[in-house]
JSON list of N, CA and C in Angstrom, two decimals:
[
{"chain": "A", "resi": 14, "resn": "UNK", "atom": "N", "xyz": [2.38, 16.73, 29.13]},
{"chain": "A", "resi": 14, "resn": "UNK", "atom": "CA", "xyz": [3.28, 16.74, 30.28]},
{"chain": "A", "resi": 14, "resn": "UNK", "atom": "C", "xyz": [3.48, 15.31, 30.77]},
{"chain": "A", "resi": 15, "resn": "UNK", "atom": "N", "xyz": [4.53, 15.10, 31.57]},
{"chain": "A", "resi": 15, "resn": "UNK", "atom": "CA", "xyz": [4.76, 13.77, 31.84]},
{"chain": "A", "resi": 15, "resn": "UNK", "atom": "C", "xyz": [5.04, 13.29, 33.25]},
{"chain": "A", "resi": 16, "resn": "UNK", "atom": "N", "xyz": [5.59, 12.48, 33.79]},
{"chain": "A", "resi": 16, "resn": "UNK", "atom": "CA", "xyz": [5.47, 13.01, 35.62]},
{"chain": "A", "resi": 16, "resn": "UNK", "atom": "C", "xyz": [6.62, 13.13, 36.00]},
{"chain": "A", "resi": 17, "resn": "UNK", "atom": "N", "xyz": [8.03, 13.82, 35.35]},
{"chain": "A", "resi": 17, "resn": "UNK", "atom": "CA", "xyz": [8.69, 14.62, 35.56]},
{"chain": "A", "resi": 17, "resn": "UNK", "atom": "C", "xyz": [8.55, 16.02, 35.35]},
{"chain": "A", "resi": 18, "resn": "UNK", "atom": "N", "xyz": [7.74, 16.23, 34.31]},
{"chain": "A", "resi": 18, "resn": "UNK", "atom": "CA", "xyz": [7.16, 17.90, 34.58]},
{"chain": "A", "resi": 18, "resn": "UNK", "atom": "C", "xyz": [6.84, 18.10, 35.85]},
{"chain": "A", "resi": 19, "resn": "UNK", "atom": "N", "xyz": [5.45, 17.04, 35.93]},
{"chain": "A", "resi": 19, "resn": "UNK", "atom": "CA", "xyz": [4.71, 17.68, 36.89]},
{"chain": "A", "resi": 19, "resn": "UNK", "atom": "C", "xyz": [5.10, 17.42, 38.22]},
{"chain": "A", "resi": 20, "resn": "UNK", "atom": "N", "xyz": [5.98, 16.37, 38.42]},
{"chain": "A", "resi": 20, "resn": "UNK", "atom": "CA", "xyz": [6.98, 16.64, 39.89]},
{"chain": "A", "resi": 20, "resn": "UNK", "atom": "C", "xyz": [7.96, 17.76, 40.21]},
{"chain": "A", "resi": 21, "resn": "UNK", "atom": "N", "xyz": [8.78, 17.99, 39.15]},
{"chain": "A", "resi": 21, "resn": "UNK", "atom": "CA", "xyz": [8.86, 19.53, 38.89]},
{"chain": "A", "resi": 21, "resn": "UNK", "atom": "C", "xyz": [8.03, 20.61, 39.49]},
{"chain": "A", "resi": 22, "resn": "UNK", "atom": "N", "xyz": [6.84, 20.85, 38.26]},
{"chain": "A", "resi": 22, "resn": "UNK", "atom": "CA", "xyz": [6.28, 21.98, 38.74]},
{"chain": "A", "resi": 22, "resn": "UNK", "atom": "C", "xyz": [5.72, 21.94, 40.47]},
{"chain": "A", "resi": 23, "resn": "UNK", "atom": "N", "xyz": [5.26, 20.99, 40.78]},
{"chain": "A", "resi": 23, "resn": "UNK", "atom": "CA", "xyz": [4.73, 20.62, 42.91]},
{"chain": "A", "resi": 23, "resn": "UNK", "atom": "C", "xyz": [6.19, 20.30, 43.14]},
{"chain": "A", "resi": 24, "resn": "UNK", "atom": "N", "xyz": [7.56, 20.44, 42.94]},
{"chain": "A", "resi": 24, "resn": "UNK", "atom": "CA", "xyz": [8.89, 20.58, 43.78]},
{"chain": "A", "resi": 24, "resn": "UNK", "atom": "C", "xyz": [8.79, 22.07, 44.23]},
{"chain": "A", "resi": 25, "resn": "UNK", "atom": "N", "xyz": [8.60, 22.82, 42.71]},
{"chain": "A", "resi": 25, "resn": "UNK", "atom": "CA", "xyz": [8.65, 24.30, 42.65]},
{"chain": "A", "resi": 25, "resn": "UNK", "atom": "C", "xyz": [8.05, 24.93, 43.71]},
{"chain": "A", "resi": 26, "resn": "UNK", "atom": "N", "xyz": [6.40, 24.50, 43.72]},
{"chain": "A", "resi": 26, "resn": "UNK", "atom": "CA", "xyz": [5.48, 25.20, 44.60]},
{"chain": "A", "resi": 26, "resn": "UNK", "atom": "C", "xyz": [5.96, 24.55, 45.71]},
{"chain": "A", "resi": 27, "resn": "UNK", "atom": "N", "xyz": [6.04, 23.92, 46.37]},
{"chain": "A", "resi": 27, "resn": "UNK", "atom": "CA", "xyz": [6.40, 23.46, 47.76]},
{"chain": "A", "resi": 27, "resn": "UNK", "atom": "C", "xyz": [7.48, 23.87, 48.07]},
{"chain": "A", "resi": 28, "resn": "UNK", "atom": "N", "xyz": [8.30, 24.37, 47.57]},
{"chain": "A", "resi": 28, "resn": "UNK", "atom": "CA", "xyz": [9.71, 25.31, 47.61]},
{"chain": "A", "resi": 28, "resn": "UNK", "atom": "C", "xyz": [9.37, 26.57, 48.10]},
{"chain": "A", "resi": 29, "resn": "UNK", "atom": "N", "xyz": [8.42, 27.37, 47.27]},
{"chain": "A", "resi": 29, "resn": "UNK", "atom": "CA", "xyz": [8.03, 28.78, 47.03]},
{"chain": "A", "resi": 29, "resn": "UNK", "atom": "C", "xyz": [7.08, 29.05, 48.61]},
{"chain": "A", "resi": 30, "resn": "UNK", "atom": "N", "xyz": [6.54, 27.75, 49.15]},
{"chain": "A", "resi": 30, "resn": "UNK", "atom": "CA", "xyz": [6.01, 27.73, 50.08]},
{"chain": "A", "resi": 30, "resn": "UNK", "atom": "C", "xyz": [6.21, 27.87, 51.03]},
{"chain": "A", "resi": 31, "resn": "UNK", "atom": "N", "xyz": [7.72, 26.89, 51.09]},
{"chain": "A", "resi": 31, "resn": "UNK", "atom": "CA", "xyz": [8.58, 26.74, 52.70]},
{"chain": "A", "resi": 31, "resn": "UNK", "atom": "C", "xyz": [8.99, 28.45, 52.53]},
{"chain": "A", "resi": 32, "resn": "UNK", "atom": "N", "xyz": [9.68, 28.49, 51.55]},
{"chain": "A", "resi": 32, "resn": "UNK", "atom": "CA", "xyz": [10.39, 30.20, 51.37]},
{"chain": "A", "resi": 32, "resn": "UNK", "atom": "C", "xyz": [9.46, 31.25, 51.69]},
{"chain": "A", "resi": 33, "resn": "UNK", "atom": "N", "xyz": [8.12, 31.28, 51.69]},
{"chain": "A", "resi": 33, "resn": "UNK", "atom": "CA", "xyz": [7.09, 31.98, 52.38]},
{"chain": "A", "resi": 33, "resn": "UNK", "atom": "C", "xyz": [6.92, 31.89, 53.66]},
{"chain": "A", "resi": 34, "resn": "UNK", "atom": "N", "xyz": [6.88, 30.44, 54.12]},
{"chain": "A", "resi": 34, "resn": "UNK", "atom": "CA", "xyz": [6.74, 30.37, 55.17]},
{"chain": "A", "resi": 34, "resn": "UNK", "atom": "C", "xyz": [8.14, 30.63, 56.77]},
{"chain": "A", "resi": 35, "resn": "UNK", "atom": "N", "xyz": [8.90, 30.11, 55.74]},
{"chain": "A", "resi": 35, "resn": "UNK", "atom": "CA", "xyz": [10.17, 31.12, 56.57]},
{"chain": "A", "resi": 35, "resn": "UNK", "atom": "C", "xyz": [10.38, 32.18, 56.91]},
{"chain": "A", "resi": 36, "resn": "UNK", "atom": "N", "xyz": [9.98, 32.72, 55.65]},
{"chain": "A", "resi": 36, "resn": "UNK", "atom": "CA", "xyz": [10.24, 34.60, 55.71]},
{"chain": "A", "resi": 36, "resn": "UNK", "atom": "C", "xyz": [8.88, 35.10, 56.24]},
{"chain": "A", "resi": 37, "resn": "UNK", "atom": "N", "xyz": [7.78, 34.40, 56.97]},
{"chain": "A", "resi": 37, "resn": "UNK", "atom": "CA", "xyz": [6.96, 34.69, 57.70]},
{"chain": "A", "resi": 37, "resn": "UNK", "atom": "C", "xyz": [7.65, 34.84, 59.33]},
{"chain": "A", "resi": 38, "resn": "UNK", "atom": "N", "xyz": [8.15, 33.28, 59.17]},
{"chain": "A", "resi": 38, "resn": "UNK", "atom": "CA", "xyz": [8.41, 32.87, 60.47]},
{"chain": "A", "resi": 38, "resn": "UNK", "atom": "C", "xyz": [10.15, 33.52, 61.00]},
{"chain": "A", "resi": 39, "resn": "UNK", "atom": "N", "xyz": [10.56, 34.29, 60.27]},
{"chain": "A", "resi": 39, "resn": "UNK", "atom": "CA", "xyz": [12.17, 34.59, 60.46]},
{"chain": "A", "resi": 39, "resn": "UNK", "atom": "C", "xyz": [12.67, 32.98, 60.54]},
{"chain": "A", "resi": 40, "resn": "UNK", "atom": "N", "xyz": [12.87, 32.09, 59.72]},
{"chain": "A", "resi": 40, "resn": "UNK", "atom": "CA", "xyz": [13.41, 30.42, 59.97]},
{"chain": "A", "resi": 40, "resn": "UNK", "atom": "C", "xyz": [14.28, 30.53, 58.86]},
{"chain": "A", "resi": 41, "resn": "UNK", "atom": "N", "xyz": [15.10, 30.69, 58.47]},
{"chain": "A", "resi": 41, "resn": "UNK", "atom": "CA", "xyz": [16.39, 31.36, 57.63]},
{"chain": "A", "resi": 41, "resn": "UNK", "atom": "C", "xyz": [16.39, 29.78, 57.01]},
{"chain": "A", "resi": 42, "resn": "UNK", "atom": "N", "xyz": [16.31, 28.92, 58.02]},
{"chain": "A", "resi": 42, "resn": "UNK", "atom": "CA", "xyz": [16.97, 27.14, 57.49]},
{"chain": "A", "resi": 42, "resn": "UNK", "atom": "C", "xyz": [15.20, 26.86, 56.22]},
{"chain": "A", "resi": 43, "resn": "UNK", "atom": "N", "xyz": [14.34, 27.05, 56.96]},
{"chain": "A", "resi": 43, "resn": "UNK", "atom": "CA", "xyz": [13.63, 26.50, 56.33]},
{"chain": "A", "resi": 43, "resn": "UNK", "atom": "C", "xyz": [13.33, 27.36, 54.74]},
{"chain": "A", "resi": 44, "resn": "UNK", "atom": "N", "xyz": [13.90, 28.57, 55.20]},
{"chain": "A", "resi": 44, "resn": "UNK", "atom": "CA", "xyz": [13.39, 29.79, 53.08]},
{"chain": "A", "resi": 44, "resn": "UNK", "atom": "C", "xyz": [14.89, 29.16, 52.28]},
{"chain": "A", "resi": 45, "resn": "UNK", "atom": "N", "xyz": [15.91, 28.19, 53.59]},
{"chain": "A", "resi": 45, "resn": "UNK", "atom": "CA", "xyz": [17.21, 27.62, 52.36]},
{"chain": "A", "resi": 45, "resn": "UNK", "atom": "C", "xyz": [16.87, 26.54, 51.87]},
{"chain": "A", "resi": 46, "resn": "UNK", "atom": "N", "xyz": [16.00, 25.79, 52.42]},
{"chain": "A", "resi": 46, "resn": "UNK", "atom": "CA", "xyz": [15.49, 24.55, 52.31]},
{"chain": "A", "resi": 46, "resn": "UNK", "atom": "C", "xyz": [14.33, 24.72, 51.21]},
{"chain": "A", "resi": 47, "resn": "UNK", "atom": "N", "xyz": [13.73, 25.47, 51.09]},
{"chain": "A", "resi": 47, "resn": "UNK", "atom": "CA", "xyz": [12.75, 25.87, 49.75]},
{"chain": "A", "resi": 47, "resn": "UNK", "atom": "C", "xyz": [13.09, 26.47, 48.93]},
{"chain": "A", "resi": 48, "resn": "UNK", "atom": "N", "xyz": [14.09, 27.09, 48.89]},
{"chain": "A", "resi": 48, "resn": "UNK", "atom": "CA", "xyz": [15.08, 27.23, 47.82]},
{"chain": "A", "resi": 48, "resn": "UNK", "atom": "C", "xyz": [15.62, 26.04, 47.32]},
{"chain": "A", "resi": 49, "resn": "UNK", "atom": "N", "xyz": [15.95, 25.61, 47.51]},
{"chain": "A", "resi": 49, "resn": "UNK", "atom": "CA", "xyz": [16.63, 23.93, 47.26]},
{"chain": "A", "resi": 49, "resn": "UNK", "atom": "C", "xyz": [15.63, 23.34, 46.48]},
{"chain": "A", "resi": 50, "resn": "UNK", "atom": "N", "xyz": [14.06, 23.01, 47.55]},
{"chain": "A", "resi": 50, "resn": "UNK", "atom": "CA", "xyz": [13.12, 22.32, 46.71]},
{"chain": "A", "resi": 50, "resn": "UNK", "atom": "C", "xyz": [12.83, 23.09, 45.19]},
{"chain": "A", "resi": 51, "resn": "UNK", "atom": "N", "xyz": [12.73, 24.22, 45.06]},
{"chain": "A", "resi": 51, "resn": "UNK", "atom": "CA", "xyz": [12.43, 24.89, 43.99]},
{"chain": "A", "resi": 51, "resn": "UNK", "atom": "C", "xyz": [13.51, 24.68, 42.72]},
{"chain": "A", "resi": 52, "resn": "UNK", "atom": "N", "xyz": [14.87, 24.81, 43.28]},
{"chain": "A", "resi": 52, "resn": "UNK", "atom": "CA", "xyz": [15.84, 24.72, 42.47]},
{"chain": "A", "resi": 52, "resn": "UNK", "atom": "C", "xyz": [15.62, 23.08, 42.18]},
{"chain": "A", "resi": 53, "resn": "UNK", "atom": "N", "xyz": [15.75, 22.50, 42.63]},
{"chain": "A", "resi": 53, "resn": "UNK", "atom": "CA", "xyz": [15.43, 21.06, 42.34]},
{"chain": "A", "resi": 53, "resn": "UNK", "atom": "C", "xyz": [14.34, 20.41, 41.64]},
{"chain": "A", "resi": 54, "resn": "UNK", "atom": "N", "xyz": [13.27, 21.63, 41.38]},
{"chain": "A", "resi": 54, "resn": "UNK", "atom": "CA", "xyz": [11.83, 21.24, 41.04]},
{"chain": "A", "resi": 54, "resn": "UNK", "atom": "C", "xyz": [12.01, 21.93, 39.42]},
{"chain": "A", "resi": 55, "resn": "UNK", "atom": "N", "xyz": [12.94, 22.99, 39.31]},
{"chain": "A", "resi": 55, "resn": "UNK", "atom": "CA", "xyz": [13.24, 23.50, 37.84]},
{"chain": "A", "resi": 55, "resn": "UNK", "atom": "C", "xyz": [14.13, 22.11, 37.16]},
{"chain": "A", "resi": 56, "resn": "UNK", "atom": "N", "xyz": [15.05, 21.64, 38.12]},
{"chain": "A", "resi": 56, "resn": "UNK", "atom": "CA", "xyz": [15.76, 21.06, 37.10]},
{"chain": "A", "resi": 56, "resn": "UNK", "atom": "C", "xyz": [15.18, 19.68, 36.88]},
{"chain": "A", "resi": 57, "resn": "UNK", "atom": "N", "xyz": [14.16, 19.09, 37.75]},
{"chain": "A", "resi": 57, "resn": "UNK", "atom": "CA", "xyz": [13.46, 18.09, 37.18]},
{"chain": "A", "resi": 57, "resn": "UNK", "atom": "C", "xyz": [12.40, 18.26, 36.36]},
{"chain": "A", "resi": 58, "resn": "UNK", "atom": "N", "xyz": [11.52, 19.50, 35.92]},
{"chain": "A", "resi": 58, "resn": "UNK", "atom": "CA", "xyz": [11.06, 19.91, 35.06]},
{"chain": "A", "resi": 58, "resn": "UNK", "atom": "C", "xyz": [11.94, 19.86, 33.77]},
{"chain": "A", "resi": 59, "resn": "UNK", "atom": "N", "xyz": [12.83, 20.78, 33.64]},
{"chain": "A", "resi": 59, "resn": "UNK", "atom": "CA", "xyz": [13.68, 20.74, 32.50]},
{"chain": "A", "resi": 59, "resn": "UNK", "atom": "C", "xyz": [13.87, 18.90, 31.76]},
{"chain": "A", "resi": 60, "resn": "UNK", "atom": "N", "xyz": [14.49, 18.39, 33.05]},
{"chain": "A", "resi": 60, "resn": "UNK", "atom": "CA", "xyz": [15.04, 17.19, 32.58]},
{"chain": "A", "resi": 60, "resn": "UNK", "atom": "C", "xyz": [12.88, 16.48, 31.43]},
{"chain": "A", "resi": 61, "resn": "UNK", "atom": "N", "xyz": [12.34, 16.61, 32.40]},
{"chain": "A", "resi": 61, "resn": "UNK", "atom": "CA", "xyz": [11.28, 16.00, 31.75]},
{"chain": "A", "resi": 61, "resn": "UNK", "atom": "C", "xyz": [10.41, 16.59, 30.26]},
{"chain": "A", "resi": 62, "resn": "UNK", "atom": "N", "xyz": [10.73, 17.75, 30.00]},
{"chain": "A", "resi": 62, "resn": "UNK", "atom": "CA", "xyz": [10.81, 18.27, 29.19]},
{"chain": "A", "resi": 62, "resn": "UNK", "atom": "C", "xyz": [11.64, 17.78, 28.02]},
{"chain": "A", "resi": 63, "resn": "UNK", "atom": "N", "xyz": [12.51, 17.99, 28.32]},
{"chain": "A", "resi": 63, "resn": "UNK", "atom": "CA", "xyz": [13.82, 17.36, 27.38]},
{"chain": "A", "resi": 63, "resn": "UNK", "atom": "C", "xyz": [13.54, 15.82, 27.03]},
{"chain": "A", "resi": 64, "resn": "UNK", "atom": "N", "xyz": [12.92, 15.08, 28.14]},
{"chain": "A", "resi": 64, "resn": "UNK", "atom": "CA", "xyz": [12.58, 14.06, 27.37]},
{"chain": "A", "resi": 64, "resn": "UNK", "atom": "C", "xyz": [11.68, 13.74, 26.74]},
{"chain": "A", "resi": 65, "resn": "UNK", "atom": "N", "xyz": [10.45, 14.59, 26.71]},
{"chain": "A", "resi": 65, "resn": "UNK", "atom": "CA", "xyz": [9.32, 14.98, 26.29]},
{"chain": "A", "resi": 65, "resn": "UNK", "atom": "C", "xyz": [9.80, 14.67, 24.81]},
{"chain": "A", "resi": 66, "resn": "UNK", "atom": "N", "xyz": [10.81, 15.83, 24.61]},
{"chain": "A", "resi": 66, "resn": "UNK", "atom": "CA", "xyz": [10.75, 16.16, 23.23]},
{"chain": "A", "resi": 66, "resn": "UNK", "atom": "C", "xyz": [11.63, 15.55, 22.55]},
{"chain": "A", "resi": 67, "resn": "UNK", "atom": "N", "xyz": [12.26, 14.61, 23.43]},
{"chain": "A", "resi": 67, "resn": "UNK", "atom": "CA", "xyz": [13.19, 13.26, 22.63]},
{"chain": "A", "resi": 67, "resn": "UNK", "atom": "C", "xyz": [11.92, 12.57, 22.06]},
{"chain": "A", "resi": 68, "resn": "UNK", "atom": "N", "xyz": [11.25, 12.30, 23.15]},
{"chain": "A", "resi": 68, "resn": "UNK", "atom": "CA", "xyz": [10.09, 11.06, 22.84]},
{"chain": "A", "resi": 68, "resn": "UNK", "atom": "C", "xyz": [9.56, 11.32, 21.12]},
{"chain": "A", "resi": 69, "resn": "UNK", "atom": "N", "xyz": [8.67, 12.83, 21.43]},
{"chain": "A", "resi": 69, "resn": "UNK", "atom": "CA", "xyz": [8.20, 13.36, 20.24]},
{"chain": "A", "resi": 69, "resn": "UNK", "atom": "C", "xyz": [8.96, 13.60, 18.77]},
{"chain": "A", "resi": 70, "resn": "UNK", "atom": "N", "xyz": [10.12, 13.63, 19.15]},
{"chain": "A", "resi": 70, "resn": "UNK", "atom": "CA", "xyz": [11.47, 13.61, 17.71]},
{"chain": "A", "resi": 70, "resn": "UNK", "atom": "C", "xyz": [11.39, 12.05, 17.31]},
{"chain": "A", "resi": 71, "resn": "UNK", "atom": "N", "xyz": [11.50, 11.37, 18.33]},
{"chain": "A", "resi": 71, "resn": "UNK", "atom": "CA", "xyz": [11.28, 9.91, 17.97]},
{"chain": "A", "resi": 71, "resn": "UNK", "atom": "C", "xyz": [10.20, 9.22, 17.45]},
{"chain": "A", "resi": 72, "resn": "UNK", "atom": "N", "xyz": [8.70, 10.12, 17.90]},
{"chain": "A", "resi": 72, "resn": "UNK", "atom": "CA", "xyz": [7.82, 9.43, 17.34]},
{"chain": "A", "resi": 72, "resn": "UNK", "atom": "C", "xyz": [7.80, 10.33, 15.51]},
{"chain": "A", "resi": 73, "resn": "UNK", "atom": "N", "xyz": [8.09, 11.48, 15.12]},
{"chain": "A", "resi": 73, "resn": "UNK", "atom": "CA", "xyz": [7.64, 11.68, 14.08]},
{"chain": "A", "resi": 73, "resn": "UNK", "atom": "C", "xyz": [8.92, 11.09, 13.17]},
{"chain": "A", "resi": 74, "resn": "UNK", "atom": "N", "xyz": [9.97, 10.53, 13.82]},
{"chain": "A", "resi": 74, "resn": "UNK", "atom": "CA", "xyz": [11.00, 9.76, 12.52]},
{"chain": "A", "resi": 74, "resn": "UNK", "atom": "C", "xyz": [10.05, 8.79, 12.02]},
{"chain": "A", "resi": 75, "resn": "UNK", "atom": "N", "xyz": [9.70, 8.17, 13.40]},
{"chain": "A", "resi": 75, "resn": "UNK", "atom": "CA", "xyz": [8.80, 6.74, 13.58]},
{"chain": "A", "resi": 75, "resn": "UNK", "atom": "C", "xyz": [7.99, 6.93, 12.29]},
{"chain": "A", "resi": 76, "resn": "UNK", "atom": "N", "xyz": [6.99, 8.06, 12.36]},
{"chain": "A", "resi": 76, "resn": "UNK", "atom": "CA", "xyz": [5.66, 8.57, 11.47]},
{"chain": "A", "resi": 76, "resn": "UNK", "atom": "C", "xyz": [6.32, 8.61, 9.80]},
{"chain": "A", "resi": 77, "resn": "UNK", "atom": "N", "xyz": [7.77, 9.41, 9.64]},
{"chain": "A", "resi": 77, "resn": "UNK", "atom": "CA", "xyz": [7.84, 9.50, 8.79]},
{"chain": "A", "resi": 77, "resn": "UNK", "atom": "C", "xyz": [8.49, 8.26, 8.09]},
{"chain": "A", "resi": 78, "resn": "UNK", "atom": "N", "xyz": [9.02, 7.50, 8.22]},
{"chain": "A", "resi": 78, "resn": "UNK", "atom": "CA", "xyz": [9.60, 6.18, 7.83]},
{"chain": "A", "resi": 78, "resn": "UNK", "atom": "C", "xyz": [8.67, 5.46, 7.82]},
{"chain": "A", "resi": 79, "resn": "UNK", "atom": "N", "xyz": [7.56, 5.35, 8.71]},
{"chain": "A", "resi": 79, "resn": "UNK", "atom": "CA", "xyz": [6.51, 4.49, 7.63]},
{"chain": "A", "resi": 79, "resn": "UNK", "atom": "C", "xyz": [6.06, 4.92, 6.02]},
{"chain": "A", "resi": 80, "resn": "UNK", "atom": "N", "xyz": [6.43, 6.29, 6.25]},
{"chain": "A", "resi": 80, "resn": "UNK", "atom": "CA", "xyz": [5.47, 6.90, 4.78]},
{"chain": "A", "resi": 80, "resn": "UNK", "atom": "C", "xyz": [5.99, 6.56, 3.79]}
]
């Protein structure tokens, strides 16, 4: 993992949190507002992912062109 995953995955949970904690508190602004963080915490996951596996495509050309 890299530290766009894992800002991702703690966007997610701190999202899932406010959205708990809204729908505790009836705060309509704050379960839209953790929605947001969450949605925002998938797509910076994704993005870091994706580069994850650029990196890793890049290192085994790397691997195989030495051979």
């Amino acid at each position: 993992m890299n530290k766009d995953e894992l800002k991702g995955k703690a966007d997610q949970v701190k999202g899932r949190v406010k959205q708990a904690t809204g729908d505790l508190n009836n705060n309509e602004e704050l379960r839209k507002e953790g929605e947001v963080d969450e949605a925002s915490g998938r797509v910076q996951e994704s993005f870091g992912k994706g580069r994850r596996k650029v990196g890793e495509a890049i290192e085994d050309i790397g691997k195989n062109i030495k051979k």
